[in-house]
Amino acid sequence: MADNISREDILTELFNVGVGQAASTLSDIIDKRIGLTIPNVRILDAAKGKIELNKYLLNVAEGAVMVSSISFDSQLEGKVSLLFPADKMHHFIDLCLHETRDEFENSLEFTDIDFDTIKEIGNIVINSIIGELSNTVNIPVEYTLPDIDVLNDANAEHFVDCEDYRLVLMMFLAFDIEGTEIAGAIVINMTLNSLDDILNKIDKLYNGR
Amino acid sequence: MITEDLEITYWNPFMERLSGKKSREVLGKKVDQVLPALERPFFYSAVKRLTSGGNPVFFSAAMHRKLVNPDHRVNMKMNRVMLEGRSDLLLEFIDVTNQFQRISQLRDYVSQLSHLNNQLKQKEKVIEKLAYYDKLTGVANRALFDKFADKYLSMAKEHGTMLGLMFVDVNEFKLINDTYGHNTGDKVMTRVASLLTESTRKNDIVCRYGGDEFLVLLPDIRTVRDYQAIAERIEVNKKRHIVQDGYDIWLSLSIGISFYPDDGTTIGDLIEKADEYMYFNKHRLRAQQKDMFSE
């Protein structure tokens, strides 16, 4: 158990380094002060992962989310999903684009331009997390550009696959653009073997085991 | 196509059209010099990530407005490609200017529709006002009175309460018109409407019934005291001098009131009864005035 907590702490630190770089890149692009933090990373089995994710979907996103996701393979195998509450996304996109729109502020209708904006943000954030992880444990990861989707009645089943002895890395992402905060979530659903590889490498790196 | 050192190795005809720069002008030059919008830390760090990790990078036209040309909106994808044992970077520019124009048009249409919708709503309000309110005095007309009369009568029947109906007539209004002119007469009529509205409760309905006649619906009367409070406020104002257009005019009202269920069970019955009481009071007033003058 003690090992488990320290692994989660190490992952939290690793991912925060990654999102810190993502925040700096995004600030450079949109020319605004951006804060990105991951309070903690939790390693959960698929069943617990689903319970935690459903809490987020119910309480923060009210079931409607904008999802940016990629599948990765090579030595590590799994899927990363970056989730945002869909009803906050028009405001979020407007902040990124320095625009203001009055109409349909809370609607769930998005244009291709909106999707492309989130695709770029997703690309930067996911790149930073997976890139940092891949670099640290020195395991190459291959993936494509993220797919963007809006799900109206999302539940954990969409993001967590119970097959193949999969585990879930679950973390919340606090996105702050000049004082406007948006609570996102990141779900990494990967095979037990992949996570074992990562954790073993971490153990070797940090504990000399 | 560029090398990992950002040197341009291939520049296709599409890029020539998009940038206005010929292939021979740019080959061998650094891409961030040819496209100055890329001379930024985010681009250099993306190149570094792509070179080391090989995973693709995406830049959206919305977040990067002048990547190649201020008149064109382009998305840019960056991929690492292996060529003759050397890794180069493929920068793929996708012109999405049409998408931006279509969405901008759509937003204009939505904005125009929203503007038209607001205008329509305002016109609906005007039409409703014309349909349900008296043009001269601004109080309810007969159409609105009928609507509320039925509603209030049903409520009174359902809740076992009384419904009061007041018939108000402006005494000697013809004389006011003949003496001071129709313009002043109209203003006096408006003053009477205001007097009745101010003396009644929020849910009472004051209606101009005819030339110099008003009806007032008094719903939810539970005891005589409810009615008396309203009657007392009208009583104070119903006989008095008013100054209109510089004329000192003697204004007096004759009032009759009927109640559901005591005086009738239909609105027609109640109007008839209230009209009858109003005439009785008017004749009594005339008789009193006659007696006063003969003494």
PDB file of N, CA and C in Angstrom, chain A residues 28-30 97 99 101 104 111-113 116-117 119-121 123 127 141-145, chain B residues 40-42 45 49 55-60 62-65 75 77 99-100 103 107 110:
ATOM      1  N   ASP A  28       1.907  30.782 -24.531  1.00  0.00           N
ATOM      2  CA  ASP A  28       2.631  31.387 -25.648  1.00  0.00           C
ATOM      3  C   ASP A  28       1.704  31.528 -26.860  1.00  0.00           C
ATOM      4  N   ILE A  29       0.879  30.501 -27.100  1.00  0.00           N
ATOM      5  CA  ILE A  29       0.004  30.526 -28.289  1.00  0.00           C
ATOM      6  C   ILE A  29      -1.118  31.554 -28.146  1.00  0.00           C
ATOM      7  N   ILE A  30      -1.813  31.517 -27.015  1.00  0.00           N
ATOM      8  CA  ILE A  30      -2.992  32.396 -26.940  1.00  0.00           C
ATOM      9  C   ILE A  30      -2.699  33.721 -26.236  1.00  0.00           C
ATOM     10  N   LEU A  97      -9.692  32.069 -27.916  1.00  0.00           N
ATOM     11  CA  LEU A  97      -9.635  32.758 -29.212  1.00  0.00           C
ATOM     12  C   LEU A  97      -9.790  34.278 -29.077  1.00  0.00           C
ATOM     13  N   GLU A  99     -12.398  35.893 -28.152  1.00  0.00           N
ATOM     14  CA  GLU A  99     -13.679  36.275 -28.773  1.00  0.00           C
ATOM     15  C   GLU A  99     -14.765  36.352 -27.707  1.00  0.00           C
ATOM     16  N   ARG A 101     -19.044  35.771 -27.513  1.00  0.00           N
ATOM     17  CA  ARG A 101     -20.290  35.385 -28.187  1.00  0.00           C
ATOM     18  C   ARG A 101     -21.387  35.418 -27.149  1.00  0.00           C
ATOM     19  N   PHE A 104     -26.185  31.341 -27.652  1.00  0.00           N
ATOM     20  CA  PHE A 104     -25.926  29.906 -27.479  1.00  0.00           C
ATOM     21  C   PHE A 104     -24.736  29.641 -26.554  1.00  0.00           C
ATOM     22  N   THR A 111     -18.949  24.043 -33.776  1.00  0.00           N
ATOM     23  CA  THR A 111     -18.562  24.096 -35.185  1.00  0.00           C
ATOM     24  C   THR A 111     -17.239  23.342 -35.362  1.00  0.00           C
ATOM     25  N   ASP A 112     -16.867  23.164 -36.638  1.00  0.00           N
ATOM     26  CA  ASP A 112     -15.572  22.522 -36.922  1.00  0.00           C
ATOM     27  C   ASP A 112     -14.424  23.345 -36.343  1.00  0.00           C
ATOM     28  N   ILE A 113     -14.604  24.667 -36.318  1.00  0.00           N
ATOM     29  CA  ILE A 113     -13.550  25.539 -35.767  1.00  0.00           C
ATOM     30  C   ILE A 113     -13.374  25.254 -34.274  1.00  0.00           C
ATOM     31  N   ASP A 116     -11.562  22.003 -33.893  1.00  0.00           N
ATOM     32  CA  ASP A 116     -10.127  22.132 -34.195  1.00  0.00           C
ATOM     33  C   ASP A 116      -9.377  22.787 -33.036  1.00  0.00           C
ATOM     34  N   THR A 117     -10.040  23.763 -32.391  1.00  0.00           N
ATOM     35  CA  THR A 117      -9.400  24.431 -31.255  1.00  0.00           C
ATOM     36  C   THR A 117      -9.141  23.427 -30.130  1.00  0.00           C
ATOM     37  N   LYS A 119      -8.989  20.255 -30.490  1.00  0.00           N
ATOM     38  CA  LYS A 119      -8.030  19.245 -30.974  1.00  0.00           C
ATOM     39  C   LYS A 119      -6.600  19.716 -30.663  1.00  0.00           C
ATOM     40  N   GLU A 120      -6.341  21.001 -30.889  1.00  0.00           N
ATOM     41  CA  GLU A 120      -4.997  21.516 -30.626  1.00  0.00           C
ATOM     42  C   GLU A 120      -4.689  21.497 -29.117  1.00  0.00           C
ATOM     43  N   ILE A 121      -5.664  21.931 -28.318  1.00  0.00           N
ATOM     44  CA  ILE A 121      -5.443  21.937 -26.856  1.00  0.00           C
ATOM     45  C   ILE A 121      -5.227  20.499 -26.365  1.00  0.00           C
ATOM     46  N   ASN A 123      -4.168  17.963 -28.067  1.00  0.00           N
ATOM     47  CA  ASN A 123      -2.876  17.509 -28.585  1.00  0.00           C
ATOM     48  C   ASN A 123      -1.738  17.974 -27.666  1.00  0.00           C
ATOM     49  N   ASN A 127      -0.014  15.256 -25.305  1.00  0.00           N
ATOM     50  CA  ASN A 127       1.406  15.134 -25.660  1.00  0.00           C
ATOM     51  C   ASN A 127       2.295  15.334 -24.448  1.00  0.00           C
ATOM     52  N   VAL A 141       6.187   5.617 -27.054  1.00  0.00           N
ATOM     53  CA  VAL A 141       4.727   5.527 -27.221  1.00  0.00           C
ATOM     54  C   VAL A 141       4.386   6.139 -28.567  1.00  0.00           C
ATOM     55  N   GLU A 142       3.529   5.456 -29.322  1.00  0.00           N
ATOM     56  CA  GLU A 142       3.128   6.008 -30.625  1.00  0.00           C
ATOM     57  C   GLU A 142       1.637   6.280 -30.632  1.00  0.00           C
ATOM     58  N   TYR A 143       1.278   7.457 -31.142  1.00  0.00           N
ATOM     59  CA  TYR A 143      -0.160   7.774 -31.237  1.00  0.00           C
ATOM     60  C   TYR A 143      -0.404   8.786 -32.348  1.00  0.00           C
ATOM     61  N   THR A 144      -1.703   8.981 -32.626  1.00  0.00           N
ATOM     62  CA  THR A 144      -2.087   9.908 -33.701  1.00  0.00           C
ATOM     63  C   THR A 144      -2.633  11.191 -33.081  1.00  0.00           C
ATOM     64  N   LEU A 145      -3.197  12.045 -33.914  1.00  0.00           N
ATOM     65  CA  LEU A 145      -3.836  13.257 -33.371  1.00  0.00           C
ATOM     66  C   LEU A 145      -5.124  12.862 -32.666  1.00  0.00           C
TER      67      LEU A 145
ATOM     68  N   ARG B  40       8.252  31.348 -33.170  1.00  0.00           N
ATOM     69  CA  ARG B  40       7.739  31.430 -31.789  1.00  0.00           C
ATOM     70  C   ARG B  40       8.162  30.193 -30.998  1.00  0.00           C
ATOM     71  N   PRO B  41       8.292  30.328 -29.663  1.00  0.00           N
ATOM     72  CA  PRO B  41       8.717  29.180 -28.837  1.00  0.00           C
ATOM     73  C   PRO B  41       7.855  27.938 -29.031  1.00  0.00           C
ATOM     74  N   PHE B  42       6.504  28.111 -29.172  1.00  0.00           N
ATOM     75  CA  PHE B  42       5.651  26.929 -29.279  1.00  0.00           C
ATOM     76  C   PHE B  42       6.002  26.095 -30.511  1.00  0.00           C
ATOM     77  N   SER B  45       9.314  24.218 -29.805  1.00  0.00           N
ATOM     78  CA  SER B  45       9.169  23.081 -28.881  1.00  0.00           C
ATOM     79  C   SER B  45       8.388  21.955 -29.556  1.00  0.00           C
ATOM     80  N   ARG B  49       9.692  18.162 -29.967  1.00  0.00           N
ATOM     81  CA  ARG B  49       8.906  16.992 -29.543  1.00  0.00           C
ATOM     82  C   ARG B  49       8.739  16.004 -30.689  1.00  0.00           C
ATOM     83  N   ASN B  55       5.575  11.777 -32.622  1.00  0.00           N
ATOM     84  CA  ASN B  55       4.107  11.847 -32.629  1.00  0.00           C
ATOM     85  C   ASN B  55       3.628  13.168 -33.226  1.00  0.00           C
ATOM     86  N   PRO B  56       2.511  13.119 -33.974  1.00  0.00           N
ATOM     87  CA  PRO B  56       2.100  14.295 -34.757  1.00  0.00           C
ATOM     88  C   PRO B  56       1.670  15.491 -33.897  1.00  0.00           C
ATOM     89  N   VAL B  57       1.744  16.662 -34.508  1.00  0.00           N
ATOM     90  CA  VAL B  57       1.376  17.906 -33.829  1.00  0.00           C
ATOM     91  C   VAL B  57       0.353  18.625 -34.694  1.00  0.00           C
ATOM     92  N   PHE B  58      -0.570  19.314 -34.038  1.00  0.00           N
ATOM     93  CA  PHE B  58      -1.636  19.996 -34.778  1.00  0.00           C
ATOM     94  C   PHE B  58      -1.732  21.446 -34.329  1.00  0.00           C
ATOM     95  N   PHE B  59      -1.812  22.354 -35.291  1.00  0.00           N
ATOM     96  CA  PHE B  59      -2.053  23.763 -34.998  1.00  0.00           C
ATOM     97  C   PHE B  59      -3.351  24.179 -35.689  1.00  0.00           C
ATOM     98  N   SER B  60      -4.265  24.762 -34.929  1.00  0.00           N
ATOM     99  CA  SER B  60      -5.572  25.117 -35.517  1.00  0.00           C
ATOM    100  C   SER B  60      -5.549  26.523 -36.097  1.00  0.00           C
ATOM    101  N   ALA B  62      -7.892  28.567 -35.930  1.00  0.00           N
ATOM    102  CA  ALA B  62      -8.549  29.502 -35.012  1.00  0.00           C
ATOM    103  C   ALA B  62      -7.541  30.103 -34.028  1.00  0.00           C
ATOM    104  N   MET B  63      -6.615  29.289 -33.563  1.00  0.00           N
ATOM    105  CA  MET B  63      -5.645  29.779 -32.580  1.00  0.00           C
ATOM    106  C   MET B  63      -4.431  30.445 -33.241  1.00  0.00           C
ATOM    107  N   HIS B  64      -4.214  30.124 -34.520  1.00  0.00           N
ATOM    108  CA  HIS B  64      -3.055  30.705 -35.235  1.00  0.00           C
ATOM    109  C   HIS B  64      -3.584  31.393 -36.489  1.00  0.00           C
ATOM    110  N   ARG B  65      -3.872  32.674 -36.358  1.00  0.00           N
ATOM    111  CA  ARG B  65      -4.652  33.338 -37.411  1.00  0.00           C
ATOM    112  C   ARG B  65      -3.874  33.673 -38.669  1.00  0.00           C
ATOM    113  N   ASN B  75      -5.215  25.242 -41.122  1.00  0.00           N
ATOM    114  CA  ASN B  75      -4.783  24.327 -40.058  1.00  0.00           C
ATOM    115  C   ASN B  75      -3.422  23.785 -40.473  1.00  0.00           C
ATOM    116  N   LYS B  77      -0.727  20.503 -39.794  1.00  0.00           N
ATOM    117  CA  LYS B  77      -0.366  19.245 -39.137  1.00  0.00           C
ATOM    118  C   LYS B  77       1.109  19.021 -39.382  1.00  0.00           C
ATOM    119  N   GLN B  99     -14.572  27.411 -44.347  1.00  0.00           N
ATOM    120  CA  GLN B  99     -15.271  27.062 -43.097  1.00  0.00           C
ATOM    121  C   GLN B  99     -15.511  28.306 -42.256  1.00  0.00           C
ATOM    122  N   PHE B 100     -14.474  29.136 -42.141  1.00  0.00           N
ATOM    123  CA  PHE B 100     -14.601  30.360 -41.343  1.00  0.00           C
ATOM    124  C   PHE B 100     -15.661  31.289 -41.936  1.00  0.00           C
ATOM    125  N   ILE B 103     -19.180  29.841 -41.310  1.00  0.00           N
ATOM    126  CA  ILE B 103     -19.591  29.989 -39.908  1.00  0.00           C
ATOM    127  C   ILE B 103     -19.881  31.454 -39.592  1.00  0.00           C
ATOM    128  N   ARG B 107     -23.396  32.890 -38.373  1.00  0.00           N
ATOM    129  CA  ARG B 107     -23.567  33.708 -37.163  1.00  0.00           C
ATOM    130  C   ARG B 107     -24.308  35.000 -37.493  1.00  0.00           C
ATOM    131  N   VAL B 110     -27.926  34.113 -37.826  1.00  0.00           N
ATOM    132  CA  VAL B 110     -28.519  33.877 -36.496  1.00  0.00           C
ATOM    133  C   VAL B 110     -28.756  35.205 -35.792  1.00  0.00           C
TER     134      VAL B 110
END
